[in-house]
PDB file of C-alpha atoms in Angstrom:
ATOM      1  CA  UNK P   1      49.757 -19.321-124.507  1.00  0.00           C
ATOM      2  CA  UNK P   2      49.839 -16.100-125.483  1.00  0.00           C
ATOM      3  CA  UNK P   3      46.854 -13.855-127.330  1.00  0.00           C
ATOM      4  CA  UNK P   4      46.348  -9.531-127.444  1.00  0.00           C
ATOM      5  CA  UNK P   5      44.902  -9.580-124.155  1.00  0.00           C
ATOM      6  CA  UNK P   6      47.635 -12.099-122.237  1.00  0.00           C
ATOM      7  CA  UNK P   7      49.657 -10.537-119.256  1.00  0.00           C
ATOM      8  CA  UNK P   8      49.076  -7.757-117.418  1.00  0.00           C
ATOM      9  CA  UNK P   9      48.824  -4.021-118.377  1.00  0.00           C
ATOM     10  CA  UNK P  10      49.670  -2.522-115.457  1.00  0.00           C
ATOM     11  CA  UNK P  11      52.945  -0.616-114.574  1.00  0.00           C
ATOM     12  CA  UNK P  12      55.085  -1.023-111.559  1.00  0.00           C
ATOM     13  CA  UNK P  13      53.540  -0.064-108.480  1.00  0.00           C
ATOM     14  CA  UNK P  14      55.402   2.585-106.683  1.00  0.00           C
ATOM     15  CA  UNK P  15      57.035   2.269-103.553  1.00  0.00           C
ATOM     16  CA  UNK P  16      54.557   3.465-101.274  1.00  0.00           C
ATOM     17  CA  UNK P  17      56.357   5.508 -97.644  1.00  0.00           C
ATOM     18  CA  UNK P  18      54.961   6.064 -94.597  1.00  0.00           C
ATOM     19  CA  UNK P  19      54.493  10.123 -93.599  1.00  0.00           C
ATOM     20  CA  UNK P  20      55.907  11.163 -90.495  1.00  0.00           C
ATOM     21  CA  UNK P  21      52.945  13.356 -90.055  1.00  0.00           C
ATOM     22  CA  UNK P  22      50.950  10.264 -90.106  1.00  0.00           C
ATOM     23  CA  UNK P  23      52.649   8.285 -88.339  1.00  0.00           C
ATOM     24  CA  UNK P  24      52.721  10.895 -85.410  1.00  0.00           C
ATOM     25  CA  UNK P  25      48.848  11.694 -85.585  1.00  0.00           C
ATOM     26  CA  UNK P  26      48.090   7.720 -85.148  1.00  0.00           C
ATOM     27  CA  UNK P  27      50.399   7.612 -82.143  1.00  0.00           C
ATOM     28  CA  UNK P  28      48.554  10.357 -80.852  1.00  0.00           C
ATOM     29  CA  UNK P  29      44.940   8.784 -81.317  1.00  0.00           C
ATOM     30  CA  UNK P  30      46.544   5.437 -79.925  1.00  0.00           C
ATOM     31  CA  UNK P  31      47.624   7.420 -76.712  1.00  0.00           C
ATOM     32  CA  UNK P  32      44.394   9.508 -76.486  1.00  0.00           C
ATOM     33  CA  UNK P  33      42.302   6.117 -76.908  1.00  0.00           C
ATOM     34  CA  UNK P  34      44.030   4.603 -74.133  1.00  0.00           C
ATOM     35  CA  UNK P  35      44.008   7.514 -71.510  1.00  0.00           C
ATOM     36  CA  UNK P  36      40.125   7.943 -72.450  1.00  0.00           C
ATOM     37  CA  UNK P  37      39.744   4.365 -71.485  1.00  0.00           C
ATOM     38  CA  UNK P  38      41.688   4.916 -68.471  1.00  0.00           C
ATOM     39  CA  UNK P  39      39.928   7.843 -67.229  1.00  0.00           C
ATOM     40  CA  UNK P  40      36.095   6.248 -67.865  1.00  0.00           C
ATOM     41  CA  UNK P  41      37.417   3.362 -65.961  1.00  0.00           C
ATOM     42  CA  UNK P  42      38.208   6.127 -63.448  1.00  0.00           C
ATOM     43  CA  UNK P  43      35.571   7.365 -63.410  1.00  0.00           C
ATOM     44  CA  UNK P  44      33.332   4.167 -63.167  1.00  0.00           C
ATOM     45  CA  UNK P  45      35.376   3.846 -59.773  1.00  0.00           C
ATOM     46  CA  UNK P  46      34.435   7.359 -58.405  1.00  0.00           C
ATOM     47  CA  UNK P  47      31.533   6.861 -58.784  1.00  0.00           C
ATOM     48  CA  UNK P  48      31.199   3.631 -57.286  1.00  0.00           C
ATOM     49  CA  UNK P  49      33.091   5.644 -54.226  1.00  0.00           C
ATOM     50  CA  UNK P  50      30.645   8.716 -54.197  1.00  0.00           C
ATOM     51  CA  UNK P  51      27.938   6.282 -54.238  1.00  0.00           C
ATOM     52  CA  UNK P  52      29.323   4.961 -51.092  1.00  0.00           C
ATOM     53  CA  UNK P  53      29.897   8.104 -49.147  1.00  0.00           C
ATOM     54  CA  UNK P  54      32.784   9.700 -50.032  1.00  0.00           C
ATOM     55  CA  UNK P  55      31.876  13.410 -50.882  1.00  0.00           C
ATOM     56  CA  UNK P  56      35.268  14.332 -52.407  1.00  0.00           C
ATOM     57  CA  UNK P  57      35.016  11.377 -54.900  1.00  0.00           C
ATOM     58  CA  UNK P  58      32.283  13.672 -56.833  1.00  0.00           C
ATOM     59  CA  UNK P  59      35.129  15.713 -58.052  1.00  0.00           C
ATOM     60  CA  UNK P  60      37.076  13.141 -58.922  1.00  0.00           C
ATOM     61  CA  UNK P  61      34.247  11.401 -60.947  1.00  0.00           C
ATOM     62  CA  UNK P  62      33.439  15.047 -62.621  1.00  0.00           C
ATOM     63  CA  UNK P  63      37.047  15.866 -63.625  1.00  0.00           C
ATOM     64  CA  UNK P  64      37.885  12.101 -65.037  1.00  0.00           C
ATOM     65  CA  UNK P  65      34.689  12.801 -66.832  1.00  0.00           C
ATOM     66  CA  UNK P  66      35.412  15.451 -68.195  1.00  0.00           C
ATOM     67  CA  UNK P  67      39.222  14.753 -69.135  1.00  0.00           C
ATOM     68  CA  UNK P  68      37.575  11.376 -70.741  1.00  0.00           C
ATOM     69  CA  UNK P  69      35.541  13.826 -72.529  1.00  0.00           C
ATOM     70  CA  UNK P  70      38.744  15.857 -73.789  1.00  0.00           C
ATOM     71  CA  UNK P  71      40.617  13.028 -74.861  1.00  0.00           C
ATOM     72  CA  UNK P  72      37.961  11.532 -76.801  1.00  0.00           C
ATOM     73  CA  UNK P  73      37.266  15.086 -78.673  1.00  0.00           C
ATOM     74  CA  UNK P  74      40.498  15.299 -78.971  1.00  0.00           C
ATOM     75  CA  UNK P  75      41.253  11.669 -80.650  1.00  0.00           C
ATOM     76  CA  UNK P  76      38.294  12.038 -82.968  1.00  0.00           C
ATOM     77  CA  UNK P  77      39.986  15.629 -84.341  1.00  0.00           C
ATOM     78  CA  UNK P  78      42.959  13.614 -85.068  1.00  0.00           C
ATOM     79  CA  UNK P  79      41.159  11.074 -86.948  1.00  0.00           C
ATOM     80  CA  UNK P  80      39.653  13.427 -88.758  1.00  0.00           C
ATOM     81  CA  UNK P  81      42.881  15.165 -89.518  1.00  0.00           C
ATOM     82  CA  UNK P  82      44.631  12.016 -90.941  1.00  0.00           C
ATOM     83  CA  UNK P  83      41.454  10.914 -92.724  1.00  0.00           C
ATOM     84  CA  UNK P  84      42.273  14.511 -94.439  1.00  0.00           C
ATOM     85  CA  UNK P  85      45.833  14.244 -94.937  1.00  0.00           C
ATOM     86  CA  UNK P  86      44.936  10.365 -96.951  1.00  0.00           C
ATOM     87  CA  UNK P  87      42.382  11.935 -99.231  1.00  0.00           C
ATOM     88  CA  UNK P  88      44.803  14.419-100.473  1.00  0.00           C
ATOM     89  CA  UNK P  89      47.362  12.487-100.720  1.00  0.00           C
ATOM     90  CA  UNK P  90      48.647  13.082-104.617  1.00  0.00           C
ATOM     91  CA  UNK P  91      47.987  10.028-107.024  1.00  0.00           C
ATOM     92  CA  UNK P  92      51.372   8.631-108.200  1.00  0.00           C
ATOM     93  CA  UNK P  93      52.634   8.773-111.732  1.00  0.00           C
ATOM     94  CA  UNK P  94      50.739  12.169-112.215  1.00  0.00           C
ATOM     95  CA  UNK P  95      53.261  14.863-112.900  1.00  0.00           C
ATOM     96  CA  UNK P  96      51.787  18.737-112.341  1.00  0.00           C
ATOM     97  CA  UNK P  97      51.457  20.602-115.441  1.00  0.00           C
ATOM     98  CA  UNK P  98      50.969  18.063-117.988  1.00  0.00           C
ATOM     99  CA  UNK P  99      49.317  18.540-121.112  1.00  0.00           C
ATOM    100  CA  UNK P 100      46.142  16.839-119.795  1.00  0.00           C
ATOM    101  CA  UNK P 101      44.339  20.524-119.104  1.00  0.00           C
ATOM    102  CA  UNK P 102      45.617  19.923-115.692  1.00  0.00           C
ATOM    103  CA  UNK P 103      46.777  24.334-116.214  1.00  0.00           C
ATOM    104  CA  UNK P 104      42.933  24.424-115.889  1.00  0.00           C
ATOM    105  CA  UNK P 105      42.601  23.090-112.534  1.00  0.00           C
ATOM    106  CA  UNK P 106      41.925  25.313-109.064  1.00  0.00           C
ATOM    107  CA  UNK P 107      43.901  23.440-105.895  1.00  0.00           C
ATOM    108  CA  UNK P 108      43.013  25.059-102.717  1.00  0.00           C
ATOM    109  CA  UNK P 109      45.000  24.223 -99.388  1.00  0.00           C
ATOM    110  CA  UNK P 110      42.139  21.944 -98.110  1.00  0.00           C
ATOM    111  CA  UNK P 111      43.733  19.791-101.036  1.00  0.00           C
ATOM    112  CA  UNK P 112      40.655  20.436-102.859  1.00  0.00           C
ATOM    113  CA  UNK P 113      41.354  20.295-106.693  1.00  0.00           C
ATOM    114  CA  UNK P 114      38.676  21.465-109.141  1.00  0.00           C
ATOM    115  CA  UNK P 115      37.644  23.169-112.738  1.00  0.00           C
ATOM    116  CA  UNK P 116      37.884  26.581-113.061  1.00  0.00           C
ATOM    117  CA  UNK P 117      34.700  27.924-114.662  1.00  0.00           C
ATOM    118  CA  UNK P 118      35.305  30.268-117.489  1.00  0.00           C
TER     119      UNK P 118
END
């Protein structure tokens, strides 16, 4: 059965590839995540020790504090780096410098692309 509005009037989709770049950023928020889950464990422990006497356990607990602290700083940065890199990823099947006033447009290297005002 066929009719003006039968089948589907979208193209191919394109063969989408995985960027290295990405692909090494979430590896390094997978391994961050993990050692910030090790070191709060860690710390949990020392200071479950200091709590029982053992004065050098304080500095244990304070620097697996604060290297859970780094790693967790550090993870959300590169989250917030690959959340960047997807949003400005370019839109398939758009060439640069059509005739679509595209010669119009301002592209900054945050990715940002705008109008120019006249």
């Amino acid at each position: 059965m066929g009719g003006k509005r039968a089948g589907s009037r979208r193209g191919p989709r394109p063969k989408q590839r995985i960027s290295p770049a990405l692909l090494g950023l979430a590896l390094g928020v997978t391994l961050l995540v993990v050692a910030w889950g090790y070191l709060v464990f860690a710390a949990i422990d020392f200071g479950a020790e200091a709590r029982g006497g053992r004065g050098e356990a304080w500095w244990f607990l304070a620097l697996a504090s604060m290297g859970a602290v780094a790693c967790l700083f550090a993870g959300l940065m590169m989250v917030a780096r690959i959340l960047r890199l997807l949003a400005s990823a370019p839109v398939a099947g758009t060439t640069p410098g059509a005739d679509d006033g595209a010669g119009d447009s301002v592209s900054t290297p945050e990715g940002y692309v705008g109008r120019r005002v006249r």
